[in-house]
Short mmCIF file of C-alpha atoms and ligand atoms in Angstrom, two decimals:
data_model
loop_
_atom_site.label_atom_id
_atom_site.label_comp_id
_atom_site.label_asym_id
_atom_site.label_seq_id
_atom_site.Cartn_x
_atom_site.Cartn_y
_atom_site.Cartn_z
CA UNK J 426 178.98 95.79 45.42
CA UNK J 427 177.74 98.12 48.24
CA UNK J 428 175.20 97.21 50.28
CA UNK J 429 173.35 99.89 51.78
CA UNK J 430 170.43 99.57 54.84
CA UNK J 431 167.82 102.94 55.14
CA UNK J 432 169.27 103.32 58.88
CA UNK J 433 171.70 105.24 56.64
CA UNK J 434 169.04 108.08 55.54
CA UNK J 435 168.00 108.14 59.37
CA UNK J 436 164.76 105.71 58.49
CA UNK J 437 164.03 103.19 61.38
CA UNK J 438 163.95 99.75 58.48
CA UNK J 439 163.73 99.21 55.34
CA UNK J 440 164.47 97.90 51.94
CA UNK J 441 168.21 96.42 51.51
CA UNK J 442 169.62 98.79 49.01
CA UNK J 443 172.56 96.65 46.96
CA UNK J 444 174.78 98.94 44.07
CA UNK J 445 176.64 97.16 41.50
CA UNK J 446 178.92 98.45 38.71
CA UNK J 447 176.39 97.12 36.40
CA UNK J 448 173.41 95.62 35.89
CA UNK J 449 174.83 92.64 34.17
CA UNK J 450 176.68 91.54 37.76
CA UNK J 451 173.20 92.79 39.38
CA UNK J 452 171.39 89.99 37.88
CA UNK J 453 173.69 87.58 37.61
CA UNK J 454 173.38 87.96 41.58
CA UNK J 455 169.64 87.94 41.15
CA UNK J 456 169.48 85.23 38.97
CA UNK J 457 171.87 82.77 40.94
CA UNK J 458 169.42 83.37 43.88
CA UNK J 459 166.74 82.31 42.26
CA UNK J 460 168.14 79.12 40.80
CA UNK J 461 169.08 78.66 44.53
CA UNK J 462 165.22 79.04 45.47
CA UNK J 463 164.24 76.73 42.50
CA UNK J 464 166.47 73.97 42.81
CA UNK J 465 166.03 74.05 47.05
CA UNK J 466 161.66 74.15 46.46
CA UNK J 467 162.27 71.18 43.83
CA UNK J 468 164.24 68.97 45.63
CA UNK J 469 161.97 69.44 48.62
CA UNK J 470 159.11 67.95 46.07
CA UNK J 471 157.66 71.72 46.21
CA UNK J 472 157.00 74.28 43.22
CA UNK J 473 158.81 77.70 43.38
CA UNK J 474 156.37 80.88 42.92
CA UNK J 475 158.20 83.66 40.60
CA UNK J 476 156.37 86.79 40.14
CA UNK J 477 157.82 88.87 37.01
CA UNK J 478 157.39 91.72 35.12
CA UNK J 479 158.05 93.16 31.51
CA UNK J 480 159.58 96.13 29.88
CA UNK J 481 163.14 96.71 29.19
CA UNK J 482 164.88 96.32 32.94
CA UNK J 483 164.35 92.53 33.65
CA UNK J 484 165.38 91.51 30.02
CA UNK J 485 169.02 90.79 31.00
CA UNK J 486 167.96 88.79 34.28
CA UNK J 487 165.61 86.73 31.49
CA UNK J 488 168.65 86.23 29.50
CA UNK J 489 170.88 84.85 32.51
CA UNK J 490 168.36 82.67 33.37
CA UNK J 491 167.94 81.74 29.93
CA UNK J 492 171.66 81.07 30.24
CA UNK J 493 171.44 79.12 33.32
CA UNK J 494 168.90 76.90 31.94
CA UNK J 495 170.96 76.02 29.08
CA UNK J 496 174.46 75.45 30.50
CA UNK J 497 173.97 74.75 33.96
CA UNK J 498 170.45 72.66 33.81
CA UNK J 499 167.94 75.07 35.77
CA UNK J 500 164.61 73.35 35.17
CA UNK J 501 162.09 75.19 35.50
CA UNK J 502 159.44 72.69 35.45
CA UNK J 503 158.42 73.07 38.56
CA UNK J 504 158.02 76.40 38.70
CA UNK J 505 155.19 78.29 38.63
CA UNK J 506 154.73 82.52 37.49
CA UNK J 507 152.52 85.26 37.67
CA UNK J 508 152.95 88.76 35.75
CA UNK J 509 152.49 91.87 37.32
CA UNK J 510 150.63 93.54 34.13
CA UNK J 511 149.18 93.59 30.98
CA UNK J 512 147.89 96.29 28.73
CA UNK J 513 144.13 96.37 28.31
CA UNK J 514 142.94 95.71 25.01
CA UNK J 515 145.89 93.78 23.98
CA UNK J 516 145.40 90.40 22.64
CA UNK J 517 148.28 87.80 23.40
CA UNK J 518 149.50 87.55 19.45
CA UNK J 519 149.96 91.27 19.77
CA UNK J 520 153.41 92.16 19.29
CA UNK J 521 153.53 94.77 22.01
CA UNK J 522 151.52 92.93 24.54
CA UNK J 523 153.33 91.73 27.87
CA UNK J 524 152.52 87.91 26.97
CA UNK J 525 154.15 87.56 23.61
CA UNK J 526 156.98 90.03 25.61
CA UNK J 527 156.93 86.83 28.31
CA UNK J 528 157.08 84.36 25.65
CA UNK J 529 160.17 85.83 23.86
CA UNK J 530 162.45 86.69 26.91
CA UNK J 531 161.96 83.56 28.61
CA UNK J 532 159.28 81.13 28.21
CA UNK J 533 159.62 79.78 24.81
CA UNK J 534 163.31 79.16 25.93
CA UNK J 535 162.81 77.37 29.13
CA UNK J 536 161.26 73.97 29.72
CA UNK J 537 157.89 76.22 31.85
CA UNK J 538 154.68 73.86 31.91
CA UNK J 539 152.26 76.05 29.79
CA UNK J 540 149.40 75.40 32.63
CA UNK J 541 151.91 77.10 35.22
CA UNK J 542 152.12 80.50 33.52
CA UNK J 543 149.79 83.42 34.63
CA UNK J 544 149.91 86.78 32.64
CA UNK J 545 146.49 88.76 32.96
CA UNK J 546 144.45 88.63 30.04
CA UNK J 547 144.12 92.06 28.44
CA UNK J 548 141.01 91.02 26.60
CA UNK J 549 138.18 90.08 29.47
CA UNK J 550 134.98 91.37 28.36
CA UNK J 551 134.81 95.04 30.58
CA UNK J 552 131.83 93.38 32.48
CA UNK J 553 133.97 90.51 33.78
CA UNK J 554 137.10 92.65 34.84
CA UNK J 555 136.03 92.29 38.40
CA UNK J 556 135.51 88.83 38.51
CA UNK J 557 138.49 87.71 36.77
CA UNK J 558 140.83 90.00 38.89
CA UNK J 559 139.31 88.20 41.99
CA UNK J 560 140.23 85.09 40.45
CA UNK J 561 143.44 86.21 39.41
CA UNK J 562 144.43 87.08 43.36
CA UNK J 563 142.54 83.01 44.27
CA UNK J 564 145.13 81.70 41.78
CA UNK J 565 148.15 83.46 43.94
CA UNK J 566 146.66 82.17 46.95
CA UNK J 567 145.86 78.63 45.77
CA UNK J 568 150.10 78.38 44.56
CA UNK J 569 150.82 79.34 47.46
CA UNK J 570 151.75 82.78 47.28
CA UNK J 571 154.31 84.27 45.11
CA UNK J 572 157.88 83.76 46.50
CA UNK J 573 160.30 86.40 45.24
CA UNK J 574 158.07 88.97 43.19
CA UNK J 575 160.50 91.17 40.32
CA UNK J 576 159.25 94.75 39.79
CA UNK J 577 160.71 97.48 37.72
CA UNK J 578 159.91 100.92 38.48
CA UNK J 579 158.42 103.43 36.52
CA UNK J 580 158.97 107.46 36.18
CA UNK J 581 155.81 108.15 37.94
CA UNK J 582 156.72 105.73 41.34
CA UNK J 583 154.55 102.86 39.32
CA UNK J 584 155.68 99.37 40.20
CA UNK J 585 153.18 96.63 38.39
CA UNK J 586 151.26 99.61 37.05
CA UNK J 587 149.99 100.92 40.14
CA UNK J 588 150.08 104.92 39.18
CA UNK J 589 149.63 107.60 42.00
CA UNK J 590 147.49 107.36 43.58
CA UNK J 591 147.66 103.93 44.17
CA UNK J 592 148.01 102.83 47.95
CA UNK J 593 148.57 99.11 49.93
CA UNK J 594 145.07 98.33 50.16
CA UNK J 595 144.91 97.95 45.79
CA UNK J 596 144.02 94.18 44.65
CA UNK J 597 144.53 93.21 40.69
CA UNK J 598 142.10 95.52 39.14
CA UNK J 599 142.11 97.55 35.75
CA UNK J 600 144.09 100.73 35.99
CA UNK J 601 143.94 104.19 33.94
CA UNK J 602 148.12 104.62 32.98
CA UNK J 603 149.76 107.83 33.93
CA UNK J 604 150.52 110.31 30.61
CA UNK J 605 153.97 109.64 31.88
CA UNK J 606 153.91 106.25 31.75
CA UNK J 607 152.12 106.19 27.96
CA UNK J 608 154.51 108.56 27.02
CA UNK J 609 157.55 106.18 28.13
CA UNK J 610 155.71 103.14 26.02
CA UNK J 611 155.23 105.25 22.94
CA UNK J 612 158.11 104.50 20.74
CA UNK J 613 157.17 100.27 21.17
CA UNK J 614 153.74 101.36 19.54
CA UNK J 615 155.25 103.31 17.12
CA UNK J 616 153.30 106.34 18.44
CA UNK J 617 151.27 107.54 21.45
CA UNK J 618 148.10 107.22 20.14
CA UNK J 619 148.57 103.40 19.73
CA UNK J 620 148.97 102.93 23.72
CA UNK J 621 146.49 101.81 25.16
CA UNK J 622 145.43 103.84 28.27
CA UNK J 623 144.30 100.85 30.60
CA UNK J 624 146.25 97.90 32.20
CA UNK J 625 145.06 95.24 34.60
CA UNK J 626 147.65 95.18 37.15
CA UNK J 627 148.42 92.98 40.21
CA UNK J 628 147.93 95.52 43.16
CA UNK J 629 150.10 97.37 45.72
CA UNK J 630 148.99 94.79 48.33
CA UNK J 631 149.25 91.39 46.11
CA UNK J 632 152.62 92.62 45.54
CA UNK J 633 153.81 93.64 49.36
CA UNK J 634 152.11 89.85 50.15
CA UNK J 635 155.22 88.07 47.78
CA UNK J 636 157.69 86.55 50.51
CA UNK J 637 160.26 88.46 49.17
CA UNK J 638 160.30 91.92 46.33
CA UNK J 639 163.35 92.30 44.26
CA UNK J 640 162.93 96.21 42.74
CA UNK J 641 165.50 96.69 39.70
CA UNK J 642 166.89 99.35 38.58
CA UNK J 643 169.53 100.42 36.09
CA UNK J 644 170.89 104.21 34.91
CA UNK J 645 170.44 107.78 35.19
CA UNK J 646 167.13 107.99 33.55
CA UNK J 647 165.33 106.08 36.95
CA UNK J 648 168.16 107.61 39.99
CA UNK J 649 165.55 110.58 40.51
CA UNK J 650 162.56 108.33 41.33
CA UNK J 651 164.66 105.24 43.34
CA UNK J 652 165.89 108.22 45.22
CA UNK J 653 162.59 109.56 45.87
CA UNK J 654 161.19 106.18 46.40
CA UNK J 655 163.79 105.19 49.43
CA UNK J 656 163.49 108.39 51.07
CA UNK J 657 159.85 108.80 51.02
CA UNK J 658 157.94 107.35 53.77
CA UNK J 659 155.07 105.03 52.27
CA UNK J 660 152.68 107.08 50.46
CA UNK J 661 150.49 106.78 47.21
CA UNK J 662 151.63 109.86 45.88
CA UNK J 663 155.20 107.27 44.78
CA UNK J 664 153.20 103.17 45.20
CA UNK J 665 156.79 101.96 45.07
CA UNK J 666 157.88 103.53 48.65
CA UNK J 667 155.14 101.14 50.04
CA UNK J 668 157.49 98.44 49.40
CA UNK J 669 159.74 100.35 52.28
CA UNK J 670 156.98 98.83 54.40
CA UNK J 671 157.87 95.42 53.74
CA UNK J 672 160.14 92.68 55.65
CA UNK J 673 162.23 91.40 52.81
CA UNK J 674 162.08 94.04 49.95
CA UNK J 675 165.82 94.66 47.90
CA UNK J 676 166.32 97.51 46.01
CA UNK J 677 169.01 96.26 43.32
CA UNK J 678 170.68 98.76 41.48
CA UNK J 679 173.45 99.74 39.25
CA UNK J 680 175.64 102.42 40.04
CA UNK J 681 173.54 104.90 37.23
CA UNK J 682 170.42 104.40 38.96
CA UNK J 683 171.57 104.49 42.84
CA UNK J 684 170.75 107.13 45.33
CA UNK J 685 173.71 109.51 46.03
CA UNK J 686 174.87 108.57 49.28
CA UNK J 687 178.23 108.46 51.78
CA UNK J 688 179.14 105.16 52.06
CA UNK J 689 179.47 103.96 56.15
C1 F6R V 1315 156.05 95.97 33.76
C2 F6R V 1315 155.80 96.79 34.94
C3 F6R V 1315 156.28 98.19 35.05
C4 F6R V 1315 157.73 98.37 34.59
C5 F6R V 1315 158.16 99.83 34.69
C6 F6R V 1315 159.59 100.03 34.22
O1 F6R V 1315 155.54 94.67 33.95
O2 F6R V 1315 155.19 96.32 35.84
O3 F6R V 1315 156.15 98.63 36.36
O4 F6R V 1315 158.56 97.57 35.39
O5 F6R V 1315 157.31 100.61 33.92
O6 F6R V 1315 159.66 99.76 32.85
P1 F6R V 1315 161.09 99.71 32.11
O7 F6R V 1315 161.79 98.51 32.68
O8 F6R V 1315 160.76 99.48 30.66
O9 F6R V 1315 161.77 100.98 32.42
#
């Protein structure tokens, strides 16, 4: 693994940049950090905050901890999550929406309370969008605030689905999606015209608030935008640089996906 700081592309701080071979031994890292922070908050009698996120990068860190649940006893009972997104329109039995996602990578495979898992809810009436996002962002605050948020990052710069321009002063809210961005969901709908072209998503500023952000990454298809991302100074024009803003932010990458660099 290398484990690059932004000092080396001349930037003052920023993220922790770490490259492995591949993304299996990236999130076998991930994951065995948070079983650390699990198993430390429930011993201490505390619950453990996870924020997640869907689509196809986080599935093999859902599998390991799938893995570590079922041969080396992770509960996650105390543990408590909230999910970045969720398409708007989509009901929860839909096949494509991010809960049922949630419930087949991890949650119907862990021992989760039901009452402890928060995906937004694709289906509020329009009128009560604004209400319910505000009580999405009380819920963070009441548990606590999120520990280690996971993000993913998207062709346009999205992370949660925070298009351009989306800068650190967005809350949850309901978000138009980037043609980019429907493009890239378009063969899980069987088609463009069955994405939908809203989301409510947690904002740029919910997310920087998480105690620590853990950005994956893996292959060629997303090395332009990390690249972009880690040299850009924070700017809406690519919402993921913001996270270059924050104290404990890791960019964790396979070797596909990282920027091209000279190693110190
Ligand atoms: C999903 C989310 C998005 C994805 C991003 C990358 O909850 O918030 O930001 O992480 O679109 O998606 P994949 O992993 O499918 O390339």
């Amino acid at each position: 693994m290398s484990n690059l700081s932004m000092e080396q592309w001349g930037e003052p701080i920023g993220p922790e940049v770490m490259v492995h071979s591949t993304s299996q031994q990236a999130v076998e890292q991930l994951a065995g950090e948070i079983a650390a922070g699990i198993r430390k908050r429930t011993r201490q009698g505390g619950r453990y905050v996870l924020g997640l996120a869907t689509g196809s990068t986080p599935i093999p860190l859902y599998e390991e901890l799938v893995r570590l649940h079922r041969e080396e006893g992770l509960s996650f009972e105390k543990v408590t999550t909230f999910n970045l997104d969720e398409y708007y329109g989509l009901s929860p039995e839909s096949e494509q929406s991010y809960h049922h996602f949630m419930q087949k990578h991890l949650f119907s495979k862990v021992d989760i309370a039901p009452e402890r898992i928060h995906i937004p809810d694709g289906m509020v009436p329009r009128n009560e969008v604004e209400r319910y996002c505000a009580e999405y962002e009380e819920a963070i605050t009441q548990a606590g605030g999120i520990d280690l948020q996971i993000l993913g990052i998207g062709r346009t710069g999205h992370i949660g689905f925070n298009e351009p321009p989306s800068d650190d002063s967005t809350r949850t809210r309901l978000v138009t999606l980037d043609p980019v961005t429907r493009q890239d969901a378009a063969s899980d709908f069987g088609g463009l015209d069955f994405v939908p072209k809203e989301a409510i998503t947690m904002g740029i500023a919910t997310i920087l608030e998480a105690r620590t952000a853990v950005l994956l990454a893996w292959g060629e298809r997303k090395q332009e935008i990390v690249s972009r991302s880690l040299a850009s100074s924070p700017s809406s024009s690519i919402p993921a640089s913001f996270l270059n803003l924050h104290q404990d932010a890791a960019y964790l990458l396979d070797e596909a996906a990282a920027p091209e660099f000279q190693p110190a």
